């Protein structure tokens, strides 16, 4: 592909990503993979260059742009070498008209900026994210992993965390293939630590997804006890089984829940759990550095639905706890409606519950819970709280 053709390819992909964000379709990475699967002629350098153009455009624009061309023209106005590629040649974008202004730059969509927790450093929300690993104690220790990953550095304050540069090919490495490490953001690891899971306990990961935090809980439990990974989406839970096998965490049980009728399937577990993790569906505002297009998907109406769903999940999670048990509520979101406000309203609805004080090496107290942000802590953004059921 010529340099101009690469820009045109980026425009076509951005058009597809904009439409998908508007209509709730596949993520950008999925669309990019499909695009190049249908275009085998594109070499590795072509794919890398087009992908860089696409993500440069996504990161630059806070509000969903009108078109892929508008997004790329915005870059062209700032970078003369890109503007020169709008030359109208074969497979190239048409020349830029004097009236074409391009998409406006921005970090935070205007409507959501006032809703972010006050301590959030907004300029850091789109920084490049490193690759964080969790050393799996069921397979070995930090000292076993470090010699096998010469570019990795320990993350201060997170006992089993290692950090690699952005884009490191972890899944081709020996320690990943034998289950010694898992890819997991250091902030996500701290949420699992906050659950205080112990060997022999009964622990439920209620929104387990593909099981990243479930596997961290399994390691903390040393493979002993009852650990249940529950979710409403079968395909997500299916991805946990091979991961658990590789990690040596085959004692994990999975439970498929019926959306809207979860309480029925969970009734036999009422009053039995020592810890329940609710890693709730959320806006994903804390993961924009990994998924910058998520800004284009979020709307006020969607945020309203997410807040309602979070409250509903918390309400059917609460009865699962034994007296003295801990309900850990977590989101990878940085809006106060999904974090501090959600926890405060739960405590108002449910008598006999208190918020535990949390004291971790990274993050800071925020209301009844704990806040992690990319700018302050170098992790993805999270809000979580540990809620204790009274005797």
Short mmCIF file of C-alpha atoms in Angstrom, two decimals:
data_model
loop_
_atom_site.label_atom_id
_atom_site.label_comp_id
_atom_site.label_asym_id
_atom_site.label_seq_id
_atom_site.Cartn_x
_atom_site.Cartn_y
_atom_site.Cartn_z
CA UNK A 1 0.00 0.00 0.00
CA UNK A 2 1.16 3.53 -0.72
CA UNK A 3 1.22 6.04 2.15
CA UNK A 4 -1.83 7.75 0.60
CA UNK A 5 -3.67 4.42 0.36
CA UNK A 6 -2.99 3.84 4.03
CA UNK A 7 -4.72 7.12 4.88
CA UNK A 8 -7.71 6.16 2.71
CA UNK A 9 -7.87 2.77 4.47
CA UNK A 10 -7.87 4.56 7.83
CA UNK A 11 -10.77 6.75 6.65
CA UNK A 12 -12.77 3.68 5.62
CA UNK A 13 -12.11 1.99 8.94
CA UNK A 14 -13.01 5.12 10.88
CA UNK A 15 -16.32 5.30 9.01
CA UNK A 16 -17.06 1.73 10.11
CA UNK A 17 -15.97 2.42 13.71
CA UNK A 18 -18.12 5.58 13.90
CA UNK A 19 -21.18 3.67 12.67
CA UNK A 20 -20.50 0.79 15.04
CA UNK A 21 -20.12 3.15 18.00
CA UNK A 22 -23.41 4.83 17.10
CA UNK A 23 -25.30 1.57 16.65
CA UNK A 24 -23.74 -0.53 19.42
CA UNK A 25 -21.80 -2.76 17.04
CA UNK A 26 -18.37 -4.44 17.27
CA UNK A 27 -15.33 -2.76 18.82
CA UNK A 28 -12.65 -1.04 16.77
CA UNK A 29 -10.12 -3.87 17.17
CA UNK A 30 -12.66 -6.36 15.80
CA UNK A 31 -13.45 -4.16 12.82
CA UNK A 32 -9.75 -3.61 12.07
CA UNK A 33 -9.08 -7.36 12.20
CA UNK A 34 -11.99 -8.03 9.81
CA UNK A 35 -10.85 -5.32 7.43
CA UNK A 36 -7.40 -6.80 6.99
CA UNK A 37 -8.67 -10.38 6.86
CA UNK A 38 -10.47 -9.34 3.68
CA UNK A 39 -7.36 -7.56 2.34
CA UNK A 40 -4.56 -10.10 2.42
CA UNK A 41 -2.42 -7.92 0.19
CA UNK A 42 -1.73 -5.55 3.09
CA UNK A 43 1.63 -6.32 4.70
CA UNK A 44 2.52 -6.02 8.37
CA UNK A 45 3.90 -2.49 7.93
CA UNK A 46 0.73 -1.46 6.12
CA UNK A 47 -1.45 -2.86 8.89
CA UNK A 48 0.60 -1.17 11.59
CA UNK A 49 0.56 2.20 9.81
CA UNK A 50 -3.19 2.11 9.18
CA UNK A 51 -3.88 1.07 12.76
CA UNK A 52 -1.71 3.95 14.00
CA UNK A 53 -3.66 6.42 11.83
CA UNK A 54 -6.97 5.07 13.12
CA UNK A 55 -6.04 5.27 16.78
CA UNK A 56 -4.39 8.66 16.40
CA UNK A 57 -7.71 9.92 15.04
CA UNK A 58 -9.77 8.23 17.76
CA UNK A 59 -7.60 9.56 20.58
CA UNK A 60 -7.67 13.08 19.17
CA UNK A 61 -11.47 13.48 19.05
CA UNK A 62 -13.66 13.39 22.17
CA UNK A 63 -17.06 13.64 20.49
CA UNK A 64 -18.06 11.08 17.84
CA UNK A 65 -17.05 12.73 14.52
CA UNK A 66 -19.26 13.15 11.51
CA UNK A 67 -17.12 10.86 9.35
CA UNK A 68 -13.80 9.13 9.06
CA UNK A 69 -12.68 11.76 6.56
CA UNK A 70 -13.46 14.54 9.04
CA UNK A 71 -11.46 12.70 11.71
CA UNK A 72 -8.41 12.31 9.45
CA UNK A 73 -8.63 15.87 8.11
CA UNK A 74 -8.41 17.04 11.71
CA UNK A 75 -5.05 15.29 11.93
CA UNK A 76 -4.02 16.60 8.52
CA UNK A 77 -4.54 20.19 9.64
CA UNK A 78 -2.02 19.57 12.42
CA UNK A 79 0.44 17.41 10.46
CA UNK A 80 1.51 18.66 7.01
CA UNK A 81 2.98 15.26 6.08
CA UNK A 82 -0.52 13.72 6.43
CA UNK A 83 -2.18 16.60 4.56
CA UNK A 84 0.15 15.94 1.61
CA UNK A 85 -1.26 12.42 1.27
CA UNK A 86 -4.74 13.75 0.41
CA UNK A 87 -3.58 13.98 -3.21
CA UNK A 88 -6.40 12.36 -5.18
CA UNK A 89 -4.14 9.71 -6.70
CA UNK A 90 -5.21 6.08 -7.18
CA UNK A 91 -6.46 4.62 -3.84
CA UNK A 92 -5.77 7.97 -2.13
CA UNK A 93 -8.25 10.33 -0.46
CA UNK A 94 -9.49 13.28 -2.46
CA UNK A 95 -7.71 16.61 -1.90
CA UNK A 96 -8.87 18.62 1.09
CA UNK A 97 -11.22 21.44 0.14
CA UNK A 98 -10.65 24.85 1.73
CA UNK A 99 -14.06 24.60 3.42
CA UNK A 100 -13.24 21.26 5.14
CA UNK A 101 -12.34 22.02 8.75
CA UNK A 102 -12.08 18.51 10.16
CA UNK A 103 -13.18 17.16 13.53
CA UNK A 104 -12.46 19.30 16.58
CA UNK A 105 -9.87 17.94 19.03
CA UNK A 106 -10.79 17.07 22.60
CA UNK A 107 -10.21 14.66 25.48
CA UNK A 108 -13.52 14.42 27.34
CA UNK A 109 -17.01 14.62 25.80
CA UNK A 110 -18.46 17.87 27.09
CA UNK A 111 -21.54 16.31 28.67
CA UNK A 112 -19.63 13.84 30.84
CA UNK A 113 -16.77 16.04 32.03
CA UNK A 114 -18.77 17.49 34.99
CA UNK A 115 -19.76 13.96 36.08
CA UNK A 116 -16.23 12.67 36.61
CA UNK A 117 -14.99 12.31 40.18
CA UNK A 118 -13.33 15.57 41.21
CA UNK A 119 -9.79 14.14 41.75
CA UNK A 120 -9.58 12.68 38.21
CA UNK A 121 -6.69 14.09 36.16
CA UNK A 122 -8.47 14.32 32.82
CA UNK A 123 -5.38 14.87 30.67
CA UNK A 124 -4.09 11.42 31.65
CA UNK A 125 -7.20 9.48 30.64
CA UNK A 126 -5.93 8.87 27.10
CA UNK A 127 -2.26 8.18 27.87
CA UNK A 128 -0.69 5.08 26.40
CA UNK A 129 -1.28 2.09 28.65
CA UNK A 130 1.51 -0.37 29.55
CA UNK A 131 1.02 -4.13 29.73
CA UNK A 132 0.53 -5.24 33.33
CA UNK A 133 0.89 -8.86 34.38
CA UNK A 134 -0.15 -10.73 37.50
CA UNK A 135 2.17 -13.50 38.63
CA UNK A 136 -0.02 -16.53 39.32
CA UNK A 137 0.87 -17.92 42.76
CA UNK A 138 -0.67 -21.26 41.82
CA UNK A 139 2.20 -21.71 39.34
CA UNK A 140 5.09 -19.85 40.94
CA UNK A 141 6.34 -16.60 42.47
CA UNK A 142 7.50 -13.21 41.26
CA UNK A 143 11.09 -14.42 41.53
CA UNK A 144 10.29 -17.23 39.07
CA UNK A 145 8.76 -14.89 36.48
CA UNK A 146 11.28 -12.04 36.47
CA UNK A 147 14.19 -13.93 34.85
CA UNK A 148 11.86 -15.10 32.07
CA UNK A 149 10.64 -11.56 31.30
CA UNK A 150 13.79 -9.40 31.09
CA UNK A 151 11.85 -6.25 30.11
CA UNK A 152 9.44 -6.52 33.04
CA UNK A 153 9.59 -4.36 36.15
CA UNK A 154 7.73 -4.91 39.45
CA UNK A 155 4.89 -2.46 40.13
CA UNK A 156 5.59 -0.85 43.53
CA UNK A 157 2.81 -1.51 46.00
CA UNK A 158 1.19 -4.40 44.10
CA UNK A 159 2.75 -7.63 45.32
CA UNK A 160 2.37 -9.85 42.25
CA UNK A 161 2.32 -7.22 39.50
CA UNK A 162 4.86 -6.80 36.70
CA UNK A 163 4.83 -4.10 34.03
CA UNK A 164 5.97 -4.36 30.41
CA UNK A 165 6.13 -1.70 27.69
CA UNK A 166 3.04 -1.08 25.59
CA UNK A 167 2.47 -3.73 22.95
CA UNK A 168 4.71 -6.41 24.46
CA UNK A 169 3.79 -9.84 22.93
CA UNK A 170 2.95 -11.53 26.22
CA UNK A 171 0.95 -14.45 24.86
CA UNK A 172 3.95 -15.72 22.91
CA UNK A 173 6.08 -15.88 26.04
CA UNK A 174 6.90 -19.04 27.98
CA UNK A 175 5.61 -17.81 31.37
CA UNK A 176 2.21 -16.94 29.88
CA UNK A 177 1.91 -20.23 28.04
CA UNK A 178 2.55 -22.23 31.19
CA UNK A 179 0.20 -20.13 33.32
CA UNK A 180 2.81 -18.38 35.42
CA UNK A 181 1.49 -14.94 34.42
CA UNK A 182 -1.84 -13.47 33.37
CA UNK A 183 -2.44 -10.11 31.69
CA UNK A 184 -4.20 -7.95 34.29
CA UNK A 185 -3.99 -4.24 35.06
CA UNK A 186 -2.39 -3.51 38.43
CA UNK A 187 -5.53 -1.65 39.52
CA UNK A 188 -7.65 -4.68 38.75
CA UNK A 189 -5.27 -6.75 40.88
CA UNK A 190 -5.84 -4.38 43.81
CA UNK A 191 -9.59 -4.94 43.56
CA UNK A 192 -9.03 -8.69 43.93
CA UNK A 193 -6.75 -8.00 46.93
CA UNK A 194 -9.49 -5.86 48.49
CA UNK A 195 -11.77 -8.93 48.50
CA UNK A 196 -9.46 -10.50 51.11
CA UNK A 197 -10.22 -14.00 49.82
CA UNK A 198 -8.68 -16.79 51.88
CA UNK A 199 -8.21 -20.57 51.48
CA UNK A 200 -11.32 -22.51 52.45
CA UNK A 201 -13.77 -19.64 51.99
CA UNK A 202 -16.84 -19.43 49.79
CA UNK A 203 -16.30 -16.63 47.27
CA UNK A 204 -18.56 -15.53 44.41
CA UNK A 205 -17.47 -13.43 41.43
CA UNK A 206 -20.91 -12.29 40.36
CA UNK A 207 -20.07 -10.53 37.07
CA UNK A 208 -17.12 -12.73 36.17
CA UNK A 209 -16.93 -12.16 32.43
CA UNK A 210 -13.92 -14.07 31.08
CA UNK A 211 -12.61 -14.46 34.62
CA UNK A 212 -9.58 -12.21 35.06
CA UNK A 213 -10.45 -11.31 38.66
CA UNK A 214 -11.78 -14.84 39.29
CA UNK A 215 -8.31 -16.20 38.55
CA UNK A 216 -6.73 -13.67 40.92
CA UNK A 217 -9.18 -14.77 43.63
CA UNK A 218 -8.33 -18.42 42.91
CA UNK A 219 -4.65 -17.71 43.53
CA UNK A 220 -5.43 -15.90 46.79
CA UNK A 221 -7.48 -18.93 47.89
CA UNK A 222 -4.55 -21.24 47.01
CA UNK A 223 -6.96 -23.48 45.13
CA UNK A 224 -8.90 -24.35 48.31
CA UNK A 225 -12.53 -23.58 49.04
CA UNK A 226 -15.53 -22.76 46.89
CA UNK A 227 -15.09 -20.19 44.14
CA UNK A 228 -18.04 -19.52 41.83
CA UNK A 229 -17.76 -17.47 38.65
CA UNK A 230 -21.20 -16.28 37.56
CA UNK A 231 -22.29 -14.30 34.51
CA UNK A 232 -25.30 -13.87 32.23
CA UNK A 233 -23.34 -14.31 28.97
CA UNK A 234 -22.42 -17.88 28.09
CA UNK A 235 -19.62 -16.96 25.67
CA UNK A 236 -17.79 -14.98 28.36
CA UNK A 237 -17.90 -17.84 30.85
CA UNK A 238 -16.74 -20.25 28.15
CA UNK A 239 -13.50 -18.30 27.87
CA UNK A 240 -12.76 -18.89 31.55
CA UNK A 241 -12.36 -22.69 31.33
CA UNK A 242 -9.16 -22.76 29.19
CA UNK A 243 -7.71 -19.88 31.22
CA UNK A 244 -8.43 -21.71 34.48
CA UNK A 245 -6.86 -24.89 33.10
CA UNK A 246 -3.68 -23.03 32.14
CA UNK A 247 -3.58 -21.29 35.52
CA UNK A 248 -4.06 -24.48 37.55
CA UNK A 249 -7.34 -23.16 38.97
CA UNK A 250 -9.59 -26.04 38.01
CA UNK A 251 -11.54 -25.85 41.28
CA UNK A 252 -13.48 -22.83 39.94
CA UNK A 253 -17.19 -23.49 39.38
CA UNK A 254 -19.14 -21.58 36.73
CA UNK A 255 -22.77 -20.52 36.98
CA UNK A 256 -24.74 -19.15 34.02
CA UNK A 257 -27.39 -16.69 35.14
CA UNK A 258 -30.59 -15.69 33.37
CA UNK A 259 -30.58 -11.93 32.77
CA UNK A 260 -33.29 -10.34 34.87
CA UNK A 261 -33.87 -13.51 36.89
CA UNK A 262 -30.48 -13.91 38.57
CA UNK A 263 -31.85 -14.10 42.11
CA UNK A 264 -33.66 -17.35 41.32
CA UNK A 265 -30.42 -19.17 40.38
CA UNK A 266 -28.58 -17.70 43.38
CA UNK A 267 -31.18 -18.50 46.04
CA UNK A 268 -29.39 -21.62 47.29
CA UNK A 269 -26.31 -19.49 48.02
CA UNK A 270 -28.07 -16.97 50.27
CA UNK A 271 -26.18 -16.33 53.48
CA UNK A 272 -23.26 -18.58 52.52
CA UNK A 273 -20.62 -16.33 50.95
CA UNK A 274 -17.63 -14.95 52.81
CA UNK A 275 -16.97 -12.55 49.93
CA UNK A 276 -18.86 -11.48 46.82
CA UNK A 277 -17.26 -9.41 44.07
CA UNK A 278 -19.56 -7.30 41.92
CA UNK A 279 -17.42 -6.02 39.05
CA UNK A 280 -20.43 -4.25 37.60
CA UNK A 281 -21.20 -3.30 33.99
CA UNK A 282 -20.15 0.33 33.65
CA UNK A 283 -19.28 3.21 31.36
CA UNK A 284 -15.63 2.15 31.07
CA UNK A 285 -14.43 5.72 31.55
CA UNK A 286 -11.47 4.37 33.50
CA UNK A 287 -10.23 2.35 30.52
CA UNK A 288 -10.27 5.04 27.83
CA UNK A 289 -6.49 4.78 27.41
CA UNK A 290 -7.04 1.19 26.25
CA UNK A 291 -10.42 1.77 24.54
CA UNK A 292 -10.53 5.42 23.44
CA UNK A 293 -13.46 4.79 21.07
CA UNK A 294 -15.62 4.07 24.15
CA UNK A 295 -16.04 7.86 24.42
CA UNK A 296 -17.97 7.70 21.14
CA UNK A 297 -20.30 4.99 22.45
CA UNK A 298 -21.34 6.51 25.74
CA UNK A 299 -24.52 8.62 25.92
CA UNK A 300 -26.48 10.11 28.84
CA UNK A 301 -29.23 7.53 28.28
CA UNK A 302 -26.77 4.64 28.34
CA UNK A 303 -25.22 5.97 31.53
CA UNK A 304 -28.67 6.13 33.13
CA UNK A 305 -29.29 2.48 32.21
CA UNK A 306 -25.92 1.41 33.59
CA UNK A 307 -26.52 3.13 36.93
CA UNK A 308 -29.89 1.39 37.26
CA UNK A 309 -28.37 -1.98 36.40
CA UNK A 310 -25.55 -1.54 38.91
CA UNK A 311 -28.05 -0.86 41.69
CA UNK A 312 -30.13 -3.89 40.68
CA UNK A 313 -27.10 -6.19 40.79
CA UNK A 314 -26.03 -4.89 44.19
CA UNK A 315 -29.50 -5.56 45.55
CA UNK A 316 -29.55 -9.25 44.54
CA UNK A 317 -25.90 -9.67 45.58
CA UNK A 318 -26.43 -8.50 49.17
CA UNK A 319 -28.41 -11.55 50.41
CA UNK A 320 -25.58 -13.88 49.34
CA UNK A 321 -23.30 -12.70 52.16
CA UNK A 322 -22.97 -14.50 55.46
CA UNK A 323 -22.99 -12.26 58.56
CA UNK A 324 -19.66 -10.42 58.60
CA UNK A 325 -19.10 -11.14 54.91
CA UNK A 326 -17.73 -8.58 52.47
CA UNK A 327 -19.42 -7.32 49.32
CA UNK A 328 -16.82 -5.65 47.08
CA UNK A 329 -18.40 -3.37 44.51
CA UNK A 330 -16.11 -2.28 41.67
CA UNK A 331 -16.33 -0.47 38.37
CA UNK A 332 -13.74 0.58 35.80
CA UNK A 333 -15.59 3.89 35.73
CA UNK A 334 -14.73 7.33 37.03
CA UNK A 335 -18.14 8.99 37.20
CA UNK A 336 -19.41 9.62 40.72
CA UNK A 337 -22.85 8.31 39.76
CA UNK A 338 -21.34 4.86 39.16
CA UNK A 339 -18.91 4.97 42.08
CA UNK A 340 -19.29 7.04 45.20
CA UNK A 341 -22.95 7.79 44.59
CA UNK A 342 -23.83 4.17 43.88
CA UNK A 343 -22.22 2.99 47.12
CA UNK A 344 -23.82 5.75 49.20
CA UNK A 345 -27.30 4.95 47.92
CA UNK A 346 -26.75 1.22 48.57
CA UNK A 347 -25.93 1.99 52.19
CA UNK A 348 -29.09 4.09 52.43
CA UNK A 349 -31.22 1.24 51.03
CA UNK A 350 -29.73 -1.54 53.16
CA UNK A 351 -29.73 -1.42 56.95
CA UNK A 352 -26.96 -3.18 58.86
CA UNK A 353 -24.22 -2.59 56.27
CA UNK A 354 -21.11 -0.47 56.67
CA UNK A 355 -18.27 0.53 54.37
CA UNK A 356 -14.90 -0.81 55.47
CA UNK A 357 -11.95 1.55 55.52
CA UNK A 358 -9.58 0.67 52.69
CA UNK A 359 -5.86 1.42 52.83
CA UNK A 360 -3.84 0.36 49.80
CA UNK A 361 -0.43 1.44 48.47
CA UNK A 362 -1.98 2.97 45.34
CA UNK A 363 -5.07 5.16 45.09
CA UNK A 364 -6.89 7.37 47.58
CA UNK A 365 -10.06 7.42 49.63
CA UNK A 366 -13.08 8.90 47.89
CA UNK A 367 -16.31 8.89 49.85
CA UNK A 368 -16.99 5.42 51.24
CA UNK A 369 -14.63 3.73 48.78
CA UNK A 370 -11.31 3.91 46.97
CA UNK A 371 -10.34 5.66 43.73
CA UNK A 372 -7.57 4.73 41.29
CA UNK A 373 -6.78 6.95 38.30
CA UNK A 374 -4.25 6.79 35.47
CA UNK A 375 -2.74 10.17 36.31
CA UNK A 376 -2.35 9.57 40.05
CA UNK A 377 -1.56 5.85 40.11
CA UNK A 378 -0.45 4.75 36.64
CA UNK A 379 -3.26 2.18 36.51
CA UNK A 380 -6.57 2.11 34.70
CA UNK A 381 -9.27 4.08 36.46
CA UNK A 382 -11.36 2.22 39.06
CA UNK A 383 -13.71 2.92 41.92
CA UNK A 384 -14.35 0.21 44.48
CA UNK A 385 -15.69 -0.19 47.98
CA UNK A 386 -15.79 -3.03 50.51
CA UNK A 387 -19.20 -3.23 52.15
CA UNK A 388 -19.53 -5.35 55.29
CA UNK A 389 -22.71 -7.12 56.36
CA UNK A 390 -23.41 -6.79 60.06
CA UNK A 391 -23.75 -9.80 62.37
#
